[in-house]
PDB file of C-alpha atoms and ligand atoms in Angstrom:
ATOM      1  CA  MET A   1      51.701 -46.813 -17.047  1.00 73.00           C
ATOM      2  CA  THR A   2      49.963 -43.503 -17.353  1.00 80.00           C
ATOM      3  CA  ASP A   3      50.987 -40.469 -15.359  1.00 83.00           C
ATOM      4  CA  GLN A   4      47.937 -38.441 -16.228  1.00 94.00           C
ATOM      5  CA  LYS A   5      46.190 -37.387 -13.041  1.00 97.00           C
ATOM      6  CA  THR A   6      43.572 -40.079 -12.438  1.00 98.00           C
ATOM      7  CA  ALA A   7      40.146 -40.239 -10.610  1.00 98.00           C
ATOM      8  CA  ILE A   8      38.356 -43.398  -9.669  1.00 98.00           C
ATOM      9  CA  VAL A   9      34.555 -43.111  -9.447  1.00 99.00           C
ATOM     10  CA  THR A  10      32.740 -46.061  -7.911  1.00 99.00           C
ATOM     11  CA  GLY A  11      29.299 -46.539  -9.315  1.00 98.00           C
ATOM     12  CA  GLY A  12      30.261 -44.143 -12.060  1.00 98.00           C
ATOM     13  CA  SER A  13      28.179 -45.651 -14.758  1.00 98.00           C
ATOM     14  CA  ARG A  14      24.785 -44.039 -14.050  1.00 98.00           C
ATOM     15  CA  GLY A  15      23.066 -41.136 -12.214  1.00 98.00           C
ATOM     16  CA  ILE A  16      25.238 -39.017 -10.002  1.00 98.00           C
ATOM     17  CA  GLY A  17      28.285 -41.175 -10.585  1.00 98.00           C
ATOM     18  CA  ARG A  18      28.113 -40.616 -14.432  1.00 98.00           C
ATOM     19  CA  ALA A  19      27.817 -36.933 -13.987  1.00 99.00           C
ATOM     20  CA  ILE A  20      30.815 -36.858 -11.698  1.00 99.00           C
ATOM     21  CA  SER A  21      32.832 -38.952 -14.170  1.00 99.00           C
ATOM     22  CA  LEU A  22      31.952 -36.519 -17.001  1.00 98.00           C
ATOM     23  CA  GLU A  23      32.752 -33.514 -14.891  1.00 98.00           C
ATOM     24  CA  LEU A  24      36.159 -34.860 -13.791  1.00 98.00           C
ATOM     25  CA  ALA A  25      37.057 -36.038 -17.279  1.00 98.00           C
ATOM     26  CA  ALA A  26      36.290 -32.405 -18.493  1.00 98.00           C
ATOM     27  CA  ASP A  27      38.593 -31.266 -15.751  1.00 98.00           C
ATOM     28  CA  GLY A  28      41.466 -33.349 -17.280  1.00 98.00           C
ATOM     29  CA  TYR A  29      41.401 -36.489 -15.137  1.00 98.00           C
ATOM     30  CA  TYR A  30      41.750 -39.961 -16.650  1.00 98.00           C
ATOM     31  CA  VAL A  31      38.600 -41.380 -15.155  1.00 98.00           C
ATOM     32  CA  ILE A  32      38.168 -44.938 -13.999  1.00 98.00           C
ATOM     33  CA  VAL A  33      34.484 -45.620 -14.135  1.00 98.00           C
ATOM     34  CA  ASN A  34      33.504 -48.532 -11.885  1.00 99.00           C
ATOM     35  CA  TYR A  35      30.162 -50.260 -11.911  1.00 98.00           C
ATOM     36  CA  ARG A  36      28.627 -53.608 -10.853  1.00 98.00           C
ATOM     37  CA  SER A  37      26.340 -54.935 -13.544  1.00 98.00           C
ATOM     38  CA  ASN A  38      24.824 -52.503 -16.116  1.00 98.00           C
ATOM     39  CA  ASP A  39      27.397 -52.813 -19.060  1.00 98.00           C
ATOM     40  CA  ALA A  40      25.435 -50.734 -21.455  1.00 98.00           C
ATOM     41  CA  ALA A  41      25.143 -47.768 -18.995  1.00 98.00           C
ATOM     42  CA  ALA A  42      28.979 -48.024 -18.332  1.00 98.00           C
ATOM     43  CA  LYS A  43      29.821 -48.096 -22.056  1.00 98.00           C
ATOM     44  CA  LYS A  44      27.526 -45.112 -22.628  1.00 98.00           C
ATOM     45  CA  THR A  45      29.345 -43.133 -19.878  1.00 98.00           C
ATOM     46  CA  LEU A  46      32.677 -43.779 -21.466  1.00 98.00           C
ATOM     47  CA  GLU A  47      31.314 -42.761 -24.872  1.00 98.00           C
ATOM     48  CA  LEU A  48      30.136 -39.570 -23.432  1.00 98.00           C
ATOM     49  CA  ILE A  49      33.520 -38.991 -21.821  1.00 98.00           C
ATOM     50  CA  GLU A  50      35.370 -39.560 -25.016  1.00 98.00           C
ATOM     51  CA  SER A  51      32.889 -37.634 -27.186  1.00 98.00           C
ATOM     52  CA  ASN A  52      33.894 -34.642 -25.034  1.00 98.00           C
ATOM     53  CA  ASN A  53      37.587 -35.339 -25.680  1.00 98.00           C
ATOM     54  CA  GLY A  54      38.154 -36.887 -22.322  1.00 98.00           C
ATOM     55  CA  ALA A  55      39.769 -40.108 -21.405  1.00 98.00           C
ATOM     56  CA  GLY A  56      39.007 -43.019 -19.154  1.00 98.00           C
ATOM     57  CA  GLU A  57      37.916 -46.637 -18.914  1.00 98.00           C
ATOM     58  CA  ILE A  58      35.278 -48.731 -17.476  1.00 98.00           C
ATOM     59  CA  ILE A  59      35.887 -51.512 -14.960  1.00 98.00           C
ATOM     60  CA  LYS A  60      33.360 -53.839 -13.577  1.00 98.00           C
ATOM     61  CA  PHE A  61      33.549 -55.016  -9.971  1.00 98.00           C
ATOM     62  CA  ASP A  62      31.372 -55.182  -6.890  1.00 98.00           C
ATOM     63  CA  VAL A  63      32.910 -52.815  -4.301  1.00 98.00           C
ATOM     64  CA  GLY A  64      31.323 -54.975  -1.560  1.00 98.00           C
ATOM     65  CA  ASP A  65      33.374 -58.073  -2.719  1.00 98.00           C
ATOM     66  CA  SER A  66      36.806 -57.725  -1.206  1.00 98.00           C
ATOM     67  CA  ARG A  67      38.568 -60.224  -3.437  1.00 98.00           C
ATOM     68  CA  GLN A  68      37.219 -58.728  -6.714  1.00 98.00           C
ATOM     69  CA  THR A  69      37.945 -55.098  -5.468  1.00 98.00           C
ATOM     70  CA  GLN A  70      41.459 -56.078  -4.315  1.00 97.00           C
ATOM     71  CA  GLU A  71      42.354 -57.585  -7.751  1.00 98.00           C
ATOM     72  CA  CYS A  72      40.899 -54.703  -9.710  1.00 98.00           C
ATOM     73  CA  VAL A  73      42.520 -52.040  -7.502  1.00 98.00           C
ATOM     74  CA  LYS A  74      45.904 -53.813  -7.871  1.00 98.00           C
ATOM     75  CA  ASP A  75      45.541 -53.691 -11.614  1.00 98.00           C
ATOM     76  CA  ILE A  76      44.520 -50.037 -11.546  1.00 98.00           C
ATOM     77  CA  ILE A  77      47.499 -49.155  -9.328  1.00 97.00           C
ATOM     78  CA  SER A  78      49.871 -50.978 -11.561  1.00 96.00           C
ATOM     79  CA  ARG A  79      48.723 -48.982 -14.575  1.00 96.00           C
ATOM     80  CA  CYS A  80      48.041 -45.515 -13.064  1.00 95.00           C
ATOM     81  CA  GLY A  81      50.876 -43.776 -11.425  1.00 92.00           C
ATOM     82  CA  ASN A  82      49.014 -40.689 -10.302  1.00 96.00           C
ATOM     83  CA  ILE A  83      45.750 -41.434  -8.569  1.00 98.00           C
ATOM     84  CA  GLU A  84      44.650 -38.078  -7.069  1.00 98.00           C
ATOM     85  CA  VAL A  85      40.981 -38.595  -6.556  1.00 98.00           C
ATOM     86  CA  LEU A  86      38.702 -41.417  -5.231  1.00 98.00           C
ATOM     87  CA  VAL A  87      34.889 -40.784  -5.318  1.00 99.00           C
ATOM     88  CA  ASN A  88      33.104 -43.492  -3.199  1.00 99.00           C
ATOM     89  CA  ASN A  89      29.783 -43.062  -4.942  1.00 98.00           C
ATOM     90  CA  ALA A  90      28.362 -46.611  -5.378  1.00 98.00           C
ATOM     91  CA  GLY A  91      25.230 -47.128  -3.429  1.00 98.00           C
ATOM     92  CA  ILE A  92      21.856 -48.849  -3.250  1.00 98.00           C
ATOM     93  CA  THR A  93      18.642 -48.453  -1.231  1.00 97.00           C
ATOM     94  CA  ALA A  94      16.297 -51.102   0.195  1.00 97.00           C
ATOM     95  CA  ASP A  95      13.630 -48.892   1.707  1.00 96.00           C
ATOM     96  CA  GLY A  96      10.836 -49.984   4.116  1.00 96.00           C
ATOM     97  CA  LEU A  97       9.718 -49.343   7.612  1.00 98.00           C
ATOM     98  CA  PHE A  98      12.261 -50.540  10.200  1.00 98.00           C
ATOM     99  CA  LEU A  99       9.943 -53.142  11.663  1.00 98.00           C
ATOM    100  CA  MET A 100       9.432 -54.790   8.201  1.00 98.00           C
ATOM    101  CA  SER A 101      13.035 -54.504   7.158  1.00 98.00           C
ATOM    102  CA  LYS A 102      14.994 -57.783   6.364  1.00 98.00           C
ATOM    103  CA  GLU A 103      18.286 -58.808   7.642  1.00 98.00           C
ATOM    104  CA  GLU A 104      19.605 -59.536   4.139  1.00 98.00           C
ATOM    105  CA  ASP A 105      18.876 -55.937   3.095  1.00 98.00           C
ATOM    106  CA  TRP A 106      20.794 -54.646   6.128  1.00 98.00           C
ATOM    107  CA  ASP A 107      23.619 -56.959   5.090  1.00 98.00           C
ATOM    108  CA  SER A 108      23.671 -55.740   1.431  1.00 98.00           C
ATOM    109  CA  LEU A 109      23.767 -52.131   2.428  1.00 98.00           C
ATOM    110  CA  ILE A 110      26.407 -52.669   4.999  1.00 98.00           C
ATOM    111  CA  ASN A 111      28.366 -54.684   2.476  1.00 98.00           C
ATOM    112  CA  ILE A 112      28.198 -52.129  -0.327  1.00 98.00           C
ATOM    113  CA  SER A 113      28.380 -48.901   1.525  1.00 98.00           C
ATOM    114  CA  ILE A 114      30.559 -49.762   4.564  1.00 98.00           C
ATOM    115  CA  LYS A 115      32.690 -52.749   3.440  1.00 98.00           C
ATOM    116  CA  GLY A 116      32.836 -51.183  -0.075  1.00 98.00           C
ATOM    117  CA  PHE A 117      34.189 -47.959   1.437  1.00 98.00           C
ATOM    118  CA  TYR A 118      36.878 -49.974   3.276  1.00 98.00           C
ATOM    119  CA  ASN A 119      37.750 -52.288   0.389  1.00 98.00           C
ATOM    120  CA  ILE A 120      38.660 -49.444  -1.981  1.00 98.00           C
ATOM    121  CA  THR A 121      39.614 -46.518   0.241  1.00 98.00           C
ATOM    122  CA  LYS A 122      42.451 -48.391   2.126  1.00 98.00           C
ATOM    123  CA  PRO A 123      44.570 -49.334  -0.842  1.00 98.00           C
ATOM    124  CA  ILE A 124      43.967 -46.081  -2.693  1.00 98.00           C
ATOM    125  CA  LEU A 125      44.876 -44.051   0.462  1.00 98.00           C
ATOM    126  CA  LYS A 126      48.043 -46.070   0.789  1.00 98.00           C
ATOM    127  CA  LYS A 127      48.994 -45.134  -2.777  1.00 97.00           C
ATOM    128  CA  MET A 128      48.283 -41.432  -2.165  1.00 98.00           C
ATOM    129  CA  ILE A 129      50.280 -41.113   1.089  1.00 98.00           C
ATOM    130  CA  PRO A 130      53.850 -41.038  -0.516  1.00 97.00           C
ATOM    131  CA  LYS A 131      52.734 -38.385  -2.865  1.00 96.00           C
ATOM    132  CA  HIS A 132      51.253 -36.222  -0.085  1.00 97.00           C
ATOM    133  CA  ARG A 133      48.416 -35.520  -2.387  1.00 97.00           C
ATOM    134  CA  GLY A 134      44.900 -36.695  -2.817  1.00 98.00           C
ATOM    135  CA  SER A 135      41.206 -36.106  -2.363  1.00 98.00           C
ATOM    136  CA  ILE A 136      38.666 -38.672  -1.224  1.00 99.00           C
ATOM    137  CA  ILE A 137      35.038 -37.826  -1.426  1.00 98.00           C
ATOM    138  CA  SER A 138      32.258 -40.197  -0.356  1.00 99.00           C
ATOM    139  CA  MET A 139      28.569 -39.861  -0.989  1.00 98.00           C
ATOM    140  CA  SER A 140      26.350 -39.687   2.058  1.00 98.00           C
ATOM    141  CA  SER A 141      22.794 -38.457   2.228  1.00 98.00           C
ATOM    142  CA  VAL A 142      20.528 -36.031   3.799  1.00 97.00           C
ATOM    143  CA  SER A 143      18.999 -39.140   5.367  1.00 97.00           C
ATOM    144  CA  ALA A 144      22.106 -39.687   7.368  1.00 98.00           C
ATOM    145  CA  LEU A 145      21.883 -36.260   8.859  1.00 98.00           C
ATOM    146  CA  THR A 146      18.131 -36.036   9.563  1.00 97.00           C
ATOM    147  CA  GLY A 147      16.936 -39.624   9.620  1.00 97.00           C
ATOM    148  CA  ASN A 148      14.166 -40.516   7.142  1.00 94.00           C
ATOM    149  CA  ARG A 149      10.983 -42.651   7.556  1.00 94.00           C
ATOM    150  CA  GLY A 150      11.487 -45.955   5.812  1.00 95.00           C
ATOM    151  CA  GLN A 151      15.375 -45.528   5.528  1.00 97.00           C
ATOM    152  CA  ALA A 152      16.830 -46.749   8.828  1.00 98.00           C
ATOM    153  CA  ASN A 153      19.220 -49.114   7.079  1.00 98.00           C
ATOM    154  CA  TYR A 154      20.245 -46.444   4.440  1.00 98.00           C
ATOM    155  CA  SER A 155      20.557 -43.647   7.043  1.00 98.00           C
ATOM    156  CA  ALA A 156      22.708 -45.925   9.154  1.00 98.00           C
ATOM    157  CA  VAL A 157      25.183 -46.803   6.423  1.00 98.00           C
ATOM    158  CA  LYS A 158      25.375 -43.246   5.191  1.00 98.00           C
ATOM    159  CA  ALA A 159      26.018 -42.000   8.652  1.00 98.00           C
ATOM    160  CA  ALA A 160      28.844 -44.423   8.992  1.00 98.00           C
ATOM    161  CA  ILE A 161      30.489 -42.899   6.091  1.00 98.00           C
ATOM    162  CA  VAL A 162      30.491 -39.579   7.822  1.00 98.00           C
ATOM    163  CA  GLY A 163      32.170 -41.012  10.946  1.00 98.00           C
ATOM    164  CA  ALA A 164      34.690 -42.923   9.008  1.00 98.00           C
ATOM    165  CA  SER A 165      35.635 -39.966   6.623  1.00 99.00           C
ATOM    166  CA  LYS A 166      35.966 -37.557   9.620  1.00 98.00           C
ATOM    167  CA  SER A 167      38.226 -40.088  11.331  1.00 99.00           C
ATOM    168  CA  ILE A 168      40.471 -40.707   8.399  1.00 99.00           C
ATOM    169  CA  ALA A 169      40.557 -36.878   7.645  1.00 99.00           C
ATOM    170  CA  SER A 170      42.067 -36.362  11.083  1.00 98.00           C
ATOM    171  CA  GLU A 171      44.611 -39.201  10.417  1.00 98.00           C
ATOM    172  CA  VAL A 172      45.859 -38.029   6.955  1.00 98.00           C
ATOM    173  CA  GLY A 173      45.343 -34.210   6.843  1.00 98.00           C
ATOM    174  CA  ARG A 174      49.028 -33.685   7.759  1.00 98.00           C
ATOM    175  CA  LEU A 175      49.933 -35.752   4.812  1.00 98.00           C
ATOM    176  CA  GLY A 176      48.259 -33.492   2.378  1.00 98.00           C
ATOM    177  CA  ILE A 177      45.257 -35.745   1.747  1.00 98.00           C
ATOM    178  CA  ARG A 178      41.793 -34.321   2.143  1.00 99.00           C
ATOM    179  CA  VAL A 179      38.834 -36.503   2.969  1.00 99.00           C
ATOM    180  CA  ASN A 180      35.260 -35.072   2.621  1.00 99.00           C
ATOM    181  CA  VAL A 181      31.636 -36.219   2.366  1.00 99.00           C
ATOM    182  CA  VAL A 182      28.786 -34.862   0.126  1.00 99.00           C
ATOM    183  CA  ALA A 183      25.347 -35.271   1.421  1.00 98.00           C
ATOM    184  CA  PRO A 184      22.788 -34.766  -1.339  1.00 98.00           C
ATOM    185  CA  GLY A 185      19.112 -34.278  -0.773  1.00 97.00           C
ATOM    186  CA  LEU A 186      16.746 -35.643  -3.433  1.00 95.00           C
ATOM    187  CA  ILE A 187      18.578 -35.967  -6.888  1.00 97.00           C
ATOM    188  CA  ASP A 188      16.847 -36.931 -10.134  1.00 96.00           C
ATOM    189  CA  THR A 189      18.208 -40.359 -10.870  1.00 97.00           C
ATOM    190  CA  GLU A 190      16.963 -43.951 -11.286  1.00 95.00           C
ATOM    191  CA  MET A 191      17.501 -44.437  -7.450  1.00 94.00           C
ATOM    192  CA  ILE A 192      14.472 -42.302  -6.545  1.00 91.00           C
ATOM    193  CA  THR A 193      12.052 -43.628  -9.221  1.00 89.00           C
ATOM    194  CA  GLU A 194       9.901 -45.080  -6.547  1.00 86.00           C
ATOM    195  CA  ALA A 195      10.018 -42.148  -4.182  1.00 86.00           C
ATOM    196  CA  PRO A 196       6.800 -39.964  -3.736  1.00 87.00           C
ATOM    197  CA  VAL A 197       8.568 -37.071  -5.588  1.00 88.00           C
ATOM    198  CA  ASP A 198       5.564 -34.666  -5.563  1.00 89.00           C
ATOM    199  CA  ILE A 199       5.214 -34.962  -1.788  1.00 89.00           C
ATOM    200  CA  ILE A 200       8.885 -34.670  -1.105  1.00 87.00           C
ATOM    201  CA  LYS A 201       9.224 -31.651  -3.416  1.00 92.00           C
ATOM    202  CA  GLN A 202       6.923 -29.741  -0.998  1.00 92.00           C
ATOM    203  CA  MET A 203       9.575 -30.275   1.768  1.00 91.00           C
ATOM    204  CA  ILE A 204      12.277 -28.761  -0.398  1.00 96.00           C
ATOM    205  CA  PRO A 205      12.512 -24.958  -0.020  1.00 97.00           C
ATOM    206  CA  MET A 206      13.792 -24.821  -3.751  1.00 97.00           C
ATOM    207  CA  ASN A 207      10.746 -26.876  -4.662  1.00 95.00           C
ATOM    208  CA  ARG A 208      12.524 -29.073  -7.153  1.00 96.00           C
ATOM    209  CA  LEU A 209      14.847 -32.124  -7.336  1.00 96.00           C
ATOM    210  CA  GLY A 210      18.566 -31.652  -7.673  1.00 97.00           C
ATOM    211  CA  LYS A 211      20.360 -32.578 -10.872  1.00 98.00           C
ATOM    212  CA  PRO A 212      23.254 -35.018 -10.932  1.00 98.00           C
ATOM    213  CA  GLU A 213      25.308 -32.357 -12.665  1.00 98.00           C
ATOM    214  CA  GLU A 214      24.801 -30.033  -9.719  1.00 98.00           C
ATOM    215  CA  VAL A 215      26.256 -32.643  -7.351  1.00 99.00           C
ATOM    216  CA  ALA A 216      29.143 -33.272  -9.882  1.00 99.00           C
ATOM    217  CA  LYS A 217      30.162 -29.629  -9.886  1.00 98.00           C
ATOM    218  CA  LEU A 218      30.471 -29.692  -6.109  1.00 99.00           C
ATOM    219  CA  VAL A 219      32.600 -32.883  -6.239  1.00 99.00           C
ATOM    220  CA  ARG A 220      34.849 -31.207  -8.922  1.00 98.00           C
ATOM    221  CA  PHE A 221      35.320 -28.282  -6.597  1.00 98.00           C
ATOM    222  CA  LEU A 222      36.104 -30.481  -3.617  1.00 98.00           C
ATOM    223  CA  CYS A 223      38.711 -32.368  -5.764  1.00 98.00           C
ATOM    224  CA  SER A 224      40.383 -29.099  -6.904  1.00 98.00           C
ATOM    225  CA  ASP A 225      43.048 -26.986  -5.415  1.00 97.00           C
ATOM    226  CA  ASP A 226      40.398 -24.406  -4.837  1.00 98.00           C
ATOM    227  CA  ALA A 227      39.249 -26.533  -1.948  1.00 98.00           C
ATOM    228  CA  SER A 228      42.795 -26.968  -0.539  1.00 98.00           C
ATOM    229  CA  TYR A 229      41.833 -26.137   3.051  1.00 98.00           C
ATOM    230  CA  ILE A 230      38.670 -28.104   3.199  1.00 98.00           C
ATOM    231  CA  THR A 231      38.776 -31.572   4.895  1.00 99.00           C
ATOM    232  CA  GLY A 232      36.844 -33.563   7.338  1.00 99.00           C
ATOM    233  CA  GLN A 233      33.633 -31.853   6.187  1.00 99.00           C
ATOM    234  CA  VAL A 234      30.188 -32.873   5.163  1.00 98.00           C
ATOM    235  CA  ILE A 235      28.874 -30.575   2.414  1.00 98.00           C
ATOM    236  CA  SER A 236      25.141 -30.691   1.939  1.00 98.00           C
ATOM    237  CA  ILE A 237      23.551 -30.058  -1.446  1.00 98.00           C
ATOM    238  CA  ASN A 238      19.863 -30.320  -1.022  1.00 98.00           C
ATOM    239  CA  GLY A 239      17.916 -27.295  -2.191  1.00 98.00           C
ATOM    240  CA  GLY A 240      17.606 -26.038   1.409  1.00 97.00           C
ATOM    241  CA  MET A 241      15.992 -29.265   2.827  1.00 94.00           C
ATOM    242  CA  PHE A 242      18.265 -29.307   5.708  1.00 84.00           C
TER     243      PHE A 242
HETATM  244  P1  NAP B 301      21.919 -44.927  -9.111  1.00 93.11           P
HETATM  245  O1  NAP B 301      21.401 -44.016 -10.306  1.00 93.11           O
HETATM  246  O2  NAP B 301      21.080 -46.057  -8.618  1.00 93.11           O
HETATM  247  O3  NAP B 301      23.381 -45.530  -9.560  1.00 93.11           O
HETATM  248  C1  NAP B 301      24.032 -46.382  -8.623  1.00 93.11           C
HETATM  249  C2  NAP B 301      25.391 -46.664  -9.238  1.00 93.11           C
HETATM  250  O4  NAP B 301      26.120 -47.478  -8.233  1.00 93.11           O
HETATM  251  C3  NAP B 301      25.344 -47.441 -10.460  1.00 93.11           C
HETATM  252  O5  NAP B 301      26.460 -47.021 -11.316  1.00 93.11           O
HETATM  253  C4  NAP B 301      25.597 -48.831 -10.084  1.00 93.11           C
HETATM  254  O6  NAP B 301      26.177 -49.663 -11.043  1.00 93.11           O
HETATM  255  C5  NAP B 301      26.585 -48.691  -8.985  1.00 93.11           C
HETATM  256  N1  NAP B 301      26.597 -49.721  -7.939  1.00 93.11           N
HETATM  257  C6  NAP B 301      25.658 -50.117  -7.184  1.00 93.11           C
HETATM  258  N2  NAP B 301      26.107 -51.169  -6.351  1.00 93.11           N
HETATM  259  C7  NAP B 301      27.425 -51.293  -6.651  1.00 93.11           C
HETATM  260  C8  NAP B 301      28.475 -52.169  -6.221  1.00 93.11           C
HETATM  261  N3  NAP B 301      28.239 -53.119  -5.331  1.00 93.11           N
HETATM  262  N4  NAP B 301      29.654 -52.096  -6.788  1.00 93.11           N
HETATM  263  C9  NAP B 301      29.927 -51.155  -7.691  1.00 93.11           C
HETATM  264  N5  NAP B 301      29.000 -50.355  -8.194  1.00 93.11           N
HETATM  265  C10 NAP B 301      27.802 -50.366  -7.685  1.00 93.11           C
HETATM  266  O7  NAP B 301      22.263 -44.068  -7.881  1.00 93.11           O
HETATM  267  P2  NAP B 301      22.385 -42.414  -7.765  1.00 93.11           P
HETATM  268  O8  NAP B 301      21.149 -41.812  -7.402  1.00 93.11           O
HETATM  269  O9  NAP B 301      23.324 -41.918  -8.775  1.00 93.11           O
HETATM  270  O10 NAP B 301      23.268 -42.351  -6.317  1.00 93.11           O
HETATM  271  C11 NAP B 301      24.642 -42.189  -6.296  1.00 93.11           C
HETATM  272  C12 NAP B 301      25.084 -42.171  -4.838  1.00 93.11           C
HETATM  273  O11 NAP B 301      24.520 -40.977  -4.274  1.00 93.11           O
HETATM  274  C13 NAP B 301      24.668 -43.316  -4.006  1.00 93.11           C
HETATM  275  O12 NAP B 301      25.687 -43.625  -3.020  1.00 93.11           O
HETATM  276  C14 NAP B 301      23.443 -42.813  -3.304  1.00 93.11           C
HETATM  277  O13 NAP B 301      23.126 -43.468  -2.017  1.00 93.11           O
HETATM  278  C15 NAP B 301      23.822 -41.376  -3.086  1.00 93.11           C
HETATM  279  N6  NAP B 301      22.563 -40.460  -3.000  1.00 93.11           N
HETATM  280  C16 NAP B 301      21.700 -40.412  -4.090  1.00 93.11           C
HETATM  281  C17 NAP B 301      20.580 -39.573  -3.796  1.00 93.11           C
HETATM  282  C18 NAP B 301      19.510 -39.425  -4.818  1.00 93.11           C
HETATM  283  O14 NAP B 301      18.516 -38.744  -4.490  1.00 93.11           O
HETATM  284  N7  NAP B 301      19.615 -39.972  -6.057  1.00 93.11           N
HETATM  285  C19 NAP B 301      20.494 -38.752  -2.564  1.00 93.11           C
HETATM  286  C20 NAP B 301      21.536 -38.916  -1.631  1.00 93.11           C
HETATM  287  C21 NAP B 301      22.542 -39.710  -1.852  1.00 93.11           C
HETATM  288  P3  NAP B 301      25.208 -50.726 -11.929  1.00 93.11           P
HETATM  289  O15 NAP B 301      24.140 -49.978 -12.487  1.00 93.11           O
HETATM  290  O16 NAP B 301      26.178 -51.499 -12.755  1.00 93.11           O
HETATM  291  O17 NAP B 301      24.718 -51.668 -10.762  1.00 93.11           O
END
């Protein structure tokens, strides 16, 4: 059993999640890096954490699968006595115009983003309550706040995260647990490889994509005591897009 302050980052193996994992490890957290399938990316993330004198582990489970998540979270809780941070970062897209969209894509997005949020947030929150300390941060998107052509399913699930987080924040604020949402604009990761970046850049006042590290620094701040009076908020990080 470790008593080191611990952070769990879902989808922590690549992109924004990797940057968050590295940032939190540098801040002294033992970081539990969750991922679903890409073992090599997860191992690389752990290597990067350790080469920077940080500590953590990788753990493979699909957040949308309640049985798998339950088992893995039980194991994490039995080994880590001081879980202070949960970052709900795992996510996927399945873009396309609404009229062309498929039911199975809606199901996958709902499963990973909404059921996944439920599956992991509930047991971790339960664990935080007796300690009266904890910060839960979930990744939404500018698409949830403005809507986006071709992203009805994605906008829907990312907006759901906002509603759920604000509700939970109002339930547990008095218990010293803060619940916030980060809403990135376009961030340079594999997720956006098919996006028309040159066209989108023209809609961004700062005229560039965001970097995963920029999102990670915001997450680190929200986890820290410097953000001790911030809860129930959606913080945008989007180069001025919205
Ligand atoms: P990414 O590069 O595609 O990485 C996605 C991560 O999520 C990977 O680590 C992946 O693991 C993991 N993952 C996917 N499904 C999972 C599941 N069912 N269970 C556990 N892990 C799962 O994505 P990203 O761009 O870093 O985005 C991270 C978050 O920010 C997402 O929630 C995304 O919606 C949000 N966001 C991104 C942008 C952007 O422009 N990039 C903008 C706004 C919001 P495997 O590789 O093992 O599958």
